[in-house]
Coordinates of C-alpha atoms and ligand atoms in Angstrom, one line a residue:
X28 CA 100.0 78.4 89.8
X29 CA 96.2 78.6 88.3
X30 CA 94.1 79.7 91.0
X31 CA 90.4 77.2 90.6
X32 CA 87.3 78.9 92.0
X33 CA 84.4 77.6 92.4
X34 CA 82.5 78.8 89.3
X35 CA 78.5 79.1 90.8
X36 CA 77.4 78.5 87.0
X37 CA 79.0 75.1 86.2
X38 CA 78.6 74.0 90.0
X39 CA 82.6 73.3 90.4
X40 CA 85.8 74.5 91.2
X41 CA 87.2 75.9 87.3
X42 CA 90.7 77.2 86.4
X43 CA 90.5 81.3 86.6
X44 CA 92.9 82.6 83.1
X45 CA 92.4 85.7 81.3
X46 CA 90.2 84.5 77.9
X47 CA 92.2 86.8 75.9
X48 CA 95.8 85.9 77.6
X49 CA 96.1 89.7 78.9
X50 CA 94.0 90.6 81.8
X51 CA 91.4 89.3 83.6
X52 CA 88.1 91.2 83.1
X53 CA 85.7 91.1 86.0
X54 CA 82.9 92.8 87.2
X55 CA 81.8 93.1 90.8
X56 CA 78.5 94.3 91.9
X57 CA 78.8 97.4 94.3
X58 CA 77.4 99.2 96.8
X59 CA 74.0 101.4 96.5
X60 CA 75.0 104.8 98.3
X61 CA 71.9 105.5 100.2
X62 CA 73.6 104.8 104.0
X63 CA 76.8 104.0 105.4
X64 CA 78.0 100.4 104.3
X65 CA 77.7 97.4 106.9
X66 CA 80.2 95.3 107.6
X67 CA 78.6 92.2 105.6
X68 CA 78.7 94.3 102.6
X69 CA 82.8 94.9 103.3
X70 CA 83.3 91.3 103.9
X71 CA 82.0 90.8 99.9
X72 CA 83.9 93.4 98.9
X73 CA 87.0 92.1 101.1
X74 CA 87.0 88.4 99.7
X75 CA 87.0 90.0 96.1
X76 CA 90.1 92.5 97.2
X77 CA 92.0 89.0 98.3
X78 CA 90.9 87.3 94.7
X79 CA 92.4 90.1 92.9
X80 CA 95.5 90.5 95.0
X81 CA 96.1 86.9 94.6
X82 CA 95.9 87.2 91.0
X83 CA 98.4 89.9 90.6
X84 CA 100.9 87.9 93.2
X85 CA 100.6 85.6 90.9
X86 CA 101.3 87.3 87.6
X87 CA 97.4 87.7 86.4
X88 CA 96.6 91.4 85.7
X89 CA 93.3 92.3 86.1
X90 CA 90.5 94.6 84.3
X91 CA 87.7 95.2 87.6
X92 CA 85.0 97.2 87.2
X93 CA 82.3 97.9 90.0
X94 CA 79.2 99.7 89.8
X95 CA 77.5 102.5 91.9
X96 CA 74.3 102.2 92.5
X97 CA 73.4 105.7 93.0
X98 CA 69.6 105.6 91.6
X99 CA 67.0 103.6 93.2
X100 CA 64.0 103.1 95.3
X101 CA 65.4 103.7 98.6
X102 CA 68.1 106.9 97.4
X103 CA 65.0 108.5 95.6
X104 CA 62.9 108.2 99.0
X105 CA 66.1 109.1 101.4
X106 CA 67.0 112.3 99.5
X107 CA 63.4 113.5 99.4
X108 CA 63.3 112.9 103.0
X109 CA 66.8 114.6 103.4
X110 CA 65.4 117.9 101.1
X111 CA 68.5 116.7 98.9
X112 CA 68.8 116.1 95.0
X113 CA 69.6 112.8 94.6
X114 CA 73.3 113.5 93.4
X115 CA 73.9 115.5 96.5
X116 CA 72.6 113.2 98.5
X117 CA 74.4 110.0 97.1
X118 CA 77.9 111.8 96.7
X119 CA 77.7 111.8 100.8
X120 CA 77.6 107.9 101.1
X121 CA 80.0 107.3 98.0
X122 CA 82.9 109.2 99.4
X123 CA 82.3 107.3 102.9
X124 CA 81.9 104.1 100.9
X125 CA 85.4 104.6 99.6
X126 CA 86.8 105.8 102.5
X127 CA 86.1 102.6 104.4
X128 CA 87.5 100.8 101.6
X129 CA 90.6 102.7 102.0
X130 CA 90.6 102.0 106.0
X131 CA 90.3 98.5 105.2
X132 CA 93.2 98.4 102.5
X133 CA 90.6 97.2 99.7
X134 CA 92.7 98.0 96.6
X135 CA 90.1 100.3 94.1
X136 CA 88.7 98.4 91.1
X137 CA 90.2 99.5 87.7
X138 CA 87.2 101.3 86.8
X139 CA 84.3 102.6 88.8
X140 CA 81.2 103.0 86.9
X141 CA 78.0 105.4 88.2
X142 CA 74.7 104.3 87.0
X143 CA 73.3 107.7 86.9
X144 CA 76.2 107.9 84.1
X145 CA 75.3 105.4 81.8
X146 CA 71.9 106.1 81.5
X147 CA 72.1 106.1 77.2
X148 CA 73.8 102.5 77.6
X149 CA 70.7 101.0 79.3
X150 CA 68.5 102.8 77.2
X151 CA 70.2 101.0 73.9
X152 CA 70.5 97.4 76.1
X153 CA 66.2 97.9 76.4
X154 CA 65.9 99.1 72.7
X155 CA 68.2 96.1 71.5
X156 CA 65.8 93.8 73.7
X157 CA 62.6 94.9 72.4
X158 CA 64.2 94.4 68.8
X159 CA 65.1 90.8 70.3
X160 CA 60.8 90.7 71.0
X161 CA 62.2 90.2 74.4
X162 CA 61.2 93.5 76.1
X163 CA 57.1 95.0 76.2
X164 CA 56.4 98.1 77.7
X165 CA 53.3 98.4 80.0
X166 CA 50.5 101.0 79.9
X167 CA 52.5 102.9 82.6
X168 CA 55.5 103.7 80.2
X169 CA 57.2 101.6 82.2
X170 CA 59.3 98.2 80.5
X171 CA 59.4 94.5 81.4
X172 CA 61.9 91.9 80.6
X173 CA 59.6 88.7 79.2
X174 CA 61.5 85.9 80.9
X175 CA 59.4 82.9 78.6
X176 CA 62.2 84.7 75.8
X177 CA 65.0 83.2 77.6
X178 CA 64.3 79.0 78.4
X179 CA 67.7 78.9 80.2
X180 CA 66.7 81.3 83.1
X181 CA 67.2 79.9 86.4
X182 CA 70.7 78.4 84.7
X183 CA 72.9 80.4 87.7
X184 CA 70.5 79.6 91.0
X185 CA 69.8 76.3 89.8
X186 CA 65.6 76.7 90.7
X187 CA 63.0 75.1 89.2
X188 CA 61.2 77.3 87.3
X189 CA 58.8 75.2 86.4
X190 CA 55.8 76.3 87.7
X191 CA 56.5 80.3 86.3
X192 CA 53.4 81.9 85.3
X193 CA 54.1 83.8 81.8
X194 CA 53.5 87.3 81.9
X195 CA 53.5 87.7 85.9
X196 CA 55.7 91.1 86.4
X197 CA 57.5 92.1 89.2
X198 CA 58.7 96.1 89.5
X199 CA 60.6 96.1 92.5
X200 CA 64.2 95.5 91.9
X201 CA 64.8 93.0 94.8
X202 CA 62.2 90.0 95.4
X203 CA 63.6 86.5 97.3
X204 CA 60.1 84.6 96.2
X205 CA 61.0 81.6 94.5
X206 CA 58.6 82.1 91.5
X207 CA 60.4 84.3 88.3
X208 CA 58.5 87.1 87.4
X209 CA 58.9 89.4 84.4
X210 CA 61.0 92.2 86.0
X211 CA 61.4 95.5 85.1
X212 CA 63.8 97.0 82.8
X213 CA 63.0 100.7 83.0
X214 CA 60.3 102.4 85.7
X215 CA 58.5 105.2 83.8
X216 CA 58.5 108.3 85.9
X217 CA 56.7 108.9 88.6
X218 CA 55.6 112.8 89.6
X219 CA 58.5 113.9 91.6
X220 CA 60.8 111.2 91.2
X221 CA 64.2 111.9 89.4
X222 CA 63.9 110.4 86.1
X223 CA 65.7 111.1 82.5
X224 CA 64.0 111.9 78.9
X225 CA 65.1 109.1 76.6
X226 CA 63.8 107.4 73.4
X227 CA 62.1 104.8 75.6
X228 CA 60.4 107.2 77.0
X229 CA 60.6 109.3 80.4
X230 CA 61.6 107.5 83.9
X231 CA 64.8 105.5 85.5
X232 CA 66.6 102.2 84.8
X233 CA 65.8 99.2 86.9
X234 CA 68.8 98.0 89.2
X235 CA 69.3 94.4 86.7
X236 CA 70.1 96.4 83.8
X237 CA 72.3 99.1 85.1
X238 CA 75.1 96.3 86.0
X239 CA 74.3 94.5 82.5
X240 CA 75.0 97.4 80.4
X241 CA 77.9 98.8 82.7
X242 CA 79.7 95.3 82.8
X243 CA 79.2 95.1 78.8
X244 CA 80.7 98.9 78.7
X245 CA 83.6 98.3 79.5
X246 CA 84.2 94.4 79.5
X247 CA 82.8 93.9 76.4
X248 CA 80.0 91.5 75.4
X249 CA 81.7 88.3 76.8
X250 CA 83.9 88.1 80.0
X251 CA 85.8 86.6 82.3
X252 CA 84.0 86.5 85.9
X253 CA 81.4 88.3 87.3
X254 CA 80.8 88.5 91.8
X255 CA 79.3 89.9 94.1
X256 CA 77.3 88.4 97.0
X257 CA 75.6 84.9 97.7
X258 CA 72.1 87.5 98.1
X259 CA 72.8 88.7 94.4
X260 CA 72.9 85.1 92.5
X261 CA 68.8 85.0 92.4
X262 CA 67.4 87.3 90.9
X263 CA 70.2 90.1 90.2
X264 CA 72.4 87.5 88.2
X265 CA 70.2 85.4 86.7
X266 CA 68.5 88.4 85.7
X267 CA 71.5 90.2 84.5
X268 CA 72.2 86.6 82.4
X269 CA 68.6 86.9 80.8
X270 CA 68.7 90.1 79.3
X271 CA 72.5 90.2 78.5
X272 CA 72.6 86.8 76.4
X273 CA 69.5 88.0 75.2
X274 CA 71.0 90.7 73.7
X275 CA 73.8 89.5 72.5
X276 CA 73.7 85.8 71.7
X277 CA 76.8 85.2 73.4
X278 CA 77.8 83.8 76.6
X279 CA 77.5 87.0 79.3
X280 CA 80.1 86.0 82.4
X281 CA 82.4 82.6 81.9
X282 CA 82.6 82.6 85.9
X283 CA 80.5 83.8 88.5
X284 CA 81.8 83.9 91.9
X285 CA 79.5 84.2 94.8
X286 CA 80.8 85.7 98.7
X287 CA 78.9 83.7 101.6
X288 CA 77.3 85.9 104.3
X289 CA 78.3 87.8 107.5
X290 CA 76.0 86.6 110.2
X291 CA 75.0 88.5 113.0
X292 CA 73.4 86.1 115.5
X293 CA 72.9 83.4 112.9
X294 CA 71.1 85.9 110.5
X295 CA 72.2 87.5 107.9
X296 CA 74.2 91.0 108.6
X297 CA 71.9 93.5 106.7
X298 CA 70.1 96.7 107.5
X299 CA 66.7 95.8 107.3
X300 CA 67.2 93.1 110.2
X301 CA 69.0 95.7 112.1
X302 CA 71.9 93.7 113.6
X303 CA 74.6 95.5 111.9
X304 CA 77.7 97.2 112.4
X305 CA 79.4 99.9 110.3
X306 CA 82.7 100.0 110.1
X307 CA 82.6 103.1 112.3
X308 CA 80.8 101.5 114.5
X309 CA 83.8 99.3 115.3
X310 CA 86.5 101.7 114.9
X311 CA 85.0 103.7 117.5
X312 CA 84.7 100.5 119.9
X313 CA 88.4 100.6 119.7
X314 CA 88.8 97.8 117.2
X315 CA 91.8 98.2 114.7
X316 CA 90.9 98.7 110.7
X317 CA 93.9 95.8 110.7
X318 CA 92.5 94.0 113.0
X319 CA 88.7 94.0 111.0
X320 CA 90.4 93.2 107.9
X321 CA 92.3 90.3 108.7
X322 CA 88.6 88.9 110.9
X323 CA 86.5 89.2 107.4
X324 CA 89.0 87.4 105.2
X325 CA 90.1 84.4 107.3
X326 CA 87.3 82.5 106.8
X327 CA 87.0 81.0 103.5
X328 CA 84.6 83.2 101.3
X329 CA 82.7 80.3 100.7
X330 CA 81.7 79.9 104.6
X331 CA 79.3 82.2 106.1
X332 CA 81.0 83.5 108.8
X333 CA 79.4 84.3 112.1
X334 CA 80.5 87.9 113.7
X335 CA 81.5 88.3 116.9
X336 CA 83.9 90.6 119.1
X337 CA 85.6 87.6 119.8
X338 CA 86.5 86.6 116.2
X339 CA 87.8 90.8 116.1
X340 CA 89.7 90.0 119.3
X341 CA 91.3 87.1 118.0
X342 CA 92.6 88.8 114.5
X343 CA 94.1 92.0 116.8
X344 CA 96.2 89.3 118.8
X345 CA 97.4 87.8 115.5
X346 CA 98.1 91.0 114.3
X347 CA 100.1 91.5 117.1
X348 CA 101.7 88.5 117.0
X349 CA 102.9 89.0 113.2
X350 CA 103.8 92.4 113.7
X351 CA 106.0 91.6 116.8
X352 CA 107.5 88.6 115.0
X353 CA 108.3 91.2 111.8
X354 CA 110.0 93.8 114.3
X355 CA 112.2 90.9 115.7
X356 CA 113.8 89.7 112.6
X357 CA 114.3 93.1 111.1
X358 CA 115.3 95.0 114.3
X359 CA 117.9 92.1 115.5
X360 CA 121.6 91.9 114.7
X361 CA 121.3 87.9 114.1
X362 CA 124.9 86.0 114.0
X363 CA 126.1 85.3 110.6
X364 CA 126.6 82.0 109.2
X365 CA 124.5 79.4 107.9
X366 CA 121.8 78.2 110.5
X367 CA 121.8 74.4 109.0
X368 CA 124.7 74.0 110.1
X369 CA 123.4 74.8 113.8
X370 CA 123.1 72.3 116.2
X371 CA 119.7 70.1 116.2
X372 CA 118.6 71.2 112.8
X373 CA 116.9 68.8 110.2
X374 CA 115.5 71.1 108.0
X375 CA 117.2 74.6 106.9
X376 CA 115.5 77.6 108.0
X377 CA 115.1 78.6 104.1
X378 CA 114.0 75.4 103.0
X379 CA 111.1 75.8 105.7
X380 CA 110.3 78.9 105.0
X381 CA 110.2 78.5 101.3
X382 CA 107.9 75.4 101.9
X383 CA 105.8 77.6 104.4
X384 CA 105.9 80.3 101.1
X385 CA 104.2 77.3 98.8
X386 CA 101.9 75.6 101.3
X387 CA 100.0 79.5 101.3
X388 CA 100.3 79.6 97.5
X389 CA 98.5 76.3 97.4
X390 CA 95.8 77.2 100.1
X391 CA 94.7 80.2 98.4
X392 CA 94.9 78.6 94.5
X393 CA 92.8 76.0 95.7
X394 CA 89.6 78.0 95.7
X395 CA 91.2 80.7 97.9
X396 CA 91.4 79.0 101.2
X397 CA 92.2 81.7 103.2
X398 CA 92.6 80.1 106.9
X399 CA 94.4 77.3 105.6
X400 CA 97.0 80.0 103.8
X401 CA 96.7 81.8 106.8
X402 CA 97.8 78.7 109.2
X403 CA 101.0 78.3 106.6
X404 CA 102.4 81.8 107.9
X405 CA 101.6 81.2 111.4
X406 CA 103.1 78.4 111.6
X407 CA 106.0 79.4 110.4
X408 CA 106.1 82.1 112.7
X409 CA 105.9 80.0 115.4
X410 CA 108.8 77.5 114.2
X411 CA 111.1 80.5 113.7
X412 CA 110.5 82.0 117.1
X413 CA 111.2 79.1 118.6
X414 CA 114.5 78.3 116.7
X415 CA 115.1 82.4 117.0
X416 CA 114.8 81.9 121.5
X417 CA 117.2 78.6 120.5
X418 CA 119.3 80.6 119.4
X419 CA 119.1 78.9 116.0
X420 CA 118.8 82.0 113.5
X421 CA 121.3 83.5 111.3
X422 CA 121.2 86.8 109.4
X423 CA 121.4 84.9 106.2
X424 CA 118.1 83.4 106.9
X425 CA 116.4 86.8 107.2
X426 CA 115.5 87.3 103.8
X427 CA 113.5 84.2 102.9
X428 CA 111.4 84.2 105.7
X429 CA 110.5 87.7 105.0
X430 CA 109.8 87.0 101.5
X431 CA 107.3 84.5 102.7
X432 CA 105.7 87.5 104.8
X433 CA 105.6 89.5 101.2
X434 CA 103.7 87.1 99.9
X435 CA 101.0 86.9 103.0
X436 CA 100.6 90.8 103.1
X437 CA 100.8 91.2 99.4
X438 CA 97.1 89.5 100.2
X439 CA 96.3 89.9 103.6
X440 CA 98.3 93.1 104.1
X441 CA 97.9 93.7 107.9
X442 CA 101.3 93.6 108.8
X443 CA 102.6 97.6 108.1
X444 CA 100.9 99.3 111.1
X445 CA 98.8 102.2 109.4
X446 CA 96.0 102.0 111.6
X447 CA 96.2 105.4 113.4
X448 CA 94.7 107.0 110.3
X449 CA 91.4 105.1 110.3
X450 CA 90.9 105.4 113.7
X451 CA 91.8 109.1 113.5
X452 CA 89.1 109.9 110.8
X453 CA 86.7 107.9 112.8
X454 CA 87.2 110.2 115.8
X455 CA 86.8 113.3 113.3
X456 CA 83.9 111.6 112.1
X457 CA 82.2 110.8 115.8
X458 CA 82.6 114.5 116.6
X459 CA 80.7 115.3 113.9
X460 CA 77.8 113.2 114.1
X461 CA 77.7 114.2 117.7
X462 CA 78.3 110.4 118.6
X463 CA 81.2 110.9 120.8
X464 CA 79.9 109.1 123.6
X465 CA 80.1 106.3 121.4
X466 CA 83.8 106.4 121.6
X467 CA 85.8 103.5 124.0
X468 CA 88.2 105.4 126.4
X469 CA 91.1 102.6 125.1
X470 CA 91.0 104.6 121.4
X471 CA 91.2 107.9 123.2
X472 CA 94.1 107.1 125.0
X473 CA 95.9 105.4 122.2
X474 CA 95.3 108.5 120.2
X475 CA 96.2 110.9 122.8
X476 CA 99.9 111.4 123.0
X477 CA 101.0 113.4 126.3
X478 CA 102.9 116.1 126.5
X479 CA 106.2 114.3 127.5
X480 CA 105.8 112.1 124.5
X481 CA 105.2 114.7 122.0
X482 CA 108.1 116.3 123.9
X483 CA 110.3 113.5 123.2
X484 CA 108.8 113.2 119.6
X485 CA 109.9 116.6 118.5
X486 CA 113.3 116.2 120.1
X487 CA 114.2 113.4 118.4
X488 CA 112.8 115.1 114.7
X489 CA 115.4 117.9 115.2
X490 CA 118.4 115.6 116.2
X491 CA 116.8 113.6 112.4
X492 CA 117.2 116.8 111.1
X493 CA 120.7 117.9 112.0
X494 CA 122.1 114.3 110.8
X495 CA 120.0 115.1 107.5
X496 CA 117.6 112.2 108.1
X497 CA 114.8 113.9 106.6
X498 CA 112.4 110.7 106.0
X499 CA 112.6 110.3 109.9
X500 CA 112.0 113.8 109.9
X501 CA 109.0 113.9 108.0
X502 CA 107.5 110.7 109.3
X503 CA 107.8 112.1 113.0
X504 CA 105.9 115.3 111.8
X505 CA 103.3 113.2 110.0
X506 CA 102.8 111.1 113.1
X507 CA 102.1 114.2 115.3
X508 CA 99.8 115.9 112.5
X509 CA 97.8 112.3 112.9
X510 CA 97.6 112.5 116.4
X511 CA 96.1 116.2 116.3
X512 CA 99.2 118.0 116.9
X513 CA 101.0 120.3 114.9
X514 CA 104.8 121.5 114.6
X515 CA 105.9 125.1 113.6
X516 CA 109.9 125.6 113.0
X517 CA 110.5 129.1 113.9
X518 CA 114.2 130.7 114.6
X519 CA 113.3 130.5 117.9
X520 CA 112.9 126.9 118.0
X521 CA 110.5 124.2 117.1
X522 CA 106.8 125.1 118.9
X523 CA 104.2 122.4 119.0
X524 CA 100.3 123.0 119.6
X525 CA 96.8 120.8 119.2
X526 CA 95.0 121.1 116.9
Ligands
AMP621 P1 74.2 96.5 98.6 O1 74.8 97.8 98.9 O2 73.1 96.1 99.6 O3 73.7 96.3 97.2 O4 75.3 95.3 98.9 C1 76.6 95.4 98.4 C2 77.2 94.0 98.4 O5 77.2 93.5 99.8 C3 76.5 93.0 97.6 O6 77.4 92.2 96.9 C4 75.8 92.1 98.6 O7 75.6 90.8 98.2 C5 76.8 92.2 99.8 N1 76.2 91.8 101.1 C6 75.1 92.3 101.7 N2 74.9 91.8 102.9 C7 75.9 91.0 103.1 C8 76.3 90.1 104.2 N3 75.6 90.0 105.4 N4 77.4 89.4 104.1 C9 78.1 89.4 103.0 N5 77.8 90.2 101.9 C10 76.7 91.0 102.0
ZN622 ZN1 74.9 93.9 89.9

């Protein structure tokens, strides 16, 4: 099943394949680690995490690299205003960058690339450009990409470019004006500002190139599909496309997929608007990592979706719902014998469940509809319940209707409960930042065991110990060690304290 995305460059939905049969190479633009990511920058990051996951259910490996932007305007001024080097001060936000990735189950790209460590690349990309007579430097020591070199600009966005003044420069790496400026490859050094000694002179890349050279690192020249979000297509992309074909003479990105906003109150999520929420922010409300997940990717990423604690609401009851639904059909002893040949049956319980199986395929290979693959599974959990209460399920229809859950969590992947962990380092993290008052009483209590149940807990690991269940064992003691509490076997007896 070829999954069609809607390709921003040719304006329609186009087959995704591998161009050389193997794997397919993309790039994904990511985060610059001068704060704590919102929630509209997860969603992008989410909707990519449910492209490639569909890919590899179904049988597409994939090459994904993403960037770290962890050298620009707003890092350089943050870590003089924290006393920090930059590196210091970047490595802070990059480690809490990937540990909300981790809460929200986004699988890690193939390759993660920092921009601070690819300095020489970007330095050849500009050298190869001036060679091209595409690139001037300015009296500064600073160097422009000449956009009247590439007639195609504008190719990605779709604008009108026709009233672009040649030779009007722009140095700031992001700019929304409609008008295409000349934009800055490399920013010569200014005093105090981090910068690196190259052949081009002394200073630090521009934002455009960094991804440009990176993708062409370790994609190659020419690749499969490029994203990031819908903010990025003008001028990010179509600058990246300008200097990378440039270069090369070859086509840069075949694909380019573009994730629709977050809205917060109709705007756009972002920080400079201030109506944001990190993912912290939410944990701490009491909202499940699970539960966040499954609220970002239901909506279609080609849909701006607006954010509410209602939407979060309704993806912790579903959650609920599926996870209930799971625990039923693995936890009951179901009669055997074939339910389609139980009273009031038309169609088998495999034969829906299989057709439940394909209808989410379908949603999701037809431009990754992710609500109508989602309404697929639910259905069918519905359905099943009700024949289940009829009285209508037999053991042998067990395993098809969980393969059919497979397949939704090998892309959604909410089902497996693991959302103690998230919520524990949340807590760790709130009583650090002295933002404990933050913190809903519901999350305390859930993470709070009392005595009686850690009691009971320990109990029941020795009696998993003296059967030799030592998985049970060890999954009890990791349970208590997440809830703060740690066990010490002693000859005396098992002893228990908080931590
Ligand atoms: P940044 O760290 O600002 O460079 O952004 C990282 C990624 O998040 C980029 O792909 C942006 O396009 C994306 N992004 C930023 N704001 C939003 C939003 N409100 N909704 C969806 N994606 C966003
Ligand atoms: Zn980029």
């Amino acid at each position: 099943m070829t999954l069609r995305l809607f390709n921003t460059l040719s304006g329609q939905p186009d087959p995704l394949t591998p161009a050389d049969g193997k794997a397919l190479r993309m790039y994904a633009c990511g985060p610059t680690v001068y704060d704590y990511g919102h929630i509209g920058n997860f969603r992008t990051f989410l909707e990519i995490d449910v492209l490639r996951r569909f890919l590899r259910l179904t049988g597409v490996a994939v090459r994904h690299v993403m960037n770290i932007t962890d050298v620009d305007d707003k890092i350089i001024r943050n870590a003089a205003a924290a006393g920090l080097p930059i590196g210091e001060y970047t490595a802070r936000y990059e480690q809490a960058f990937f540990e909300d990735l981790d809460a929200l189950r986004v699988e890690r790209p193939e390759q993660i690339a920092r921009a601070t460590e690819h300095i020489p690349r970007m330095v050849e990309l500009v050298e190869r450009l001036e060679r091209a007579g595409a690139a001037y430097k300015t009296e500064d020591g600073s160097w422009y990409f000449r956009l009247a070199s590439f007639p195609a600009y504008g190719k990605l966005s779709k604008k009108d470019l026709s009233g672009m003044e040649d030779g009007a420069r722009v140095d700031v790496d992001e700019y929304e004006k409609d008008s295409a400026r000349d934009f800055a490859l490399w920013k010569a050094a200014k005093p105090g500002e981090t910068s690196w000694d190259t052949p081009i002179g002394r200073g630090r890349p521009g934002w455009h190139i960094e991804c440009s050279a990176m993708a062409m690192e370790y994609l190659g020249e020419s690749f499969d599909l490029h994203a990031g979000g819908e903010d990025l297509m003008f001028p990010h992309h179509e600058n990246e496309i300008a200097q990378s074909e440039t270069a090369t003479g070859k086509q840069f990105a075949r694909h380019w997929m573009h994730v629709h906003f977050l809205l917060a109150d109709g705007r756009k999520m972002s920080k400079s608007e201030g109506n944001f929420y990190t993912l912290r922010d939410l944990l701490l409300k009491g909202f499940k990592a699970s539960a966040i997940r499954l609220a970002l990717i239901s909506v279609p990423y080609r849909h701006q979706l607006n954010f509410t604690f209602d939407v979060l609401t309704e993806a912790t009851n579903a959650i609920e719902r599926l996870r209930t639904f799971h625990h039923r059909l693995t936890g009951t002893k179901w009669p055997e014998g074939a339910s389609s040949q139980m009273v009031g049956m038309n169609l088998s319980v495999a034969e829906e469940a299989e057709t439940a199986r394909k209808k989410f395929r379908e949603a999701l290979s037809n431009d990754l509809n992710t609500a109508e693959a989602r309404a697929a599974i639910f259905d069918l959990v519905r359905s099943i319940n009700t024949k289940a209460d009829a009285g209508a399920l037999a053991q042998q229809d067990i395993p098809v209707i969980l393969e059919a859950l497979q397949d939704f969590d090998a892309v959604f992947d909410v089902i497996e409960d693991r959302d103690a962990e998230p919520s524990r380092r949340a807590l760790e993290w709130a009583e650090q930042a002295g933002r404990m008052d933050e913190v809903a009483p519901e999350l305390l209590a859930r993470q709070a065991l009392s005595d009686e149940q850690v009691e009971a807990l320990v109990a029941e690991r020795t009696q998993a110990k003296k059967r030799r269940d030592f998985a049970r064992a060890d999954q009890i003691r990791s349970e208590l060690a997440d809830k703060g509490i740690v066990i010490e076997d002693s000859k005396d007896g098992v002893r228990w304290k908080r931590k």
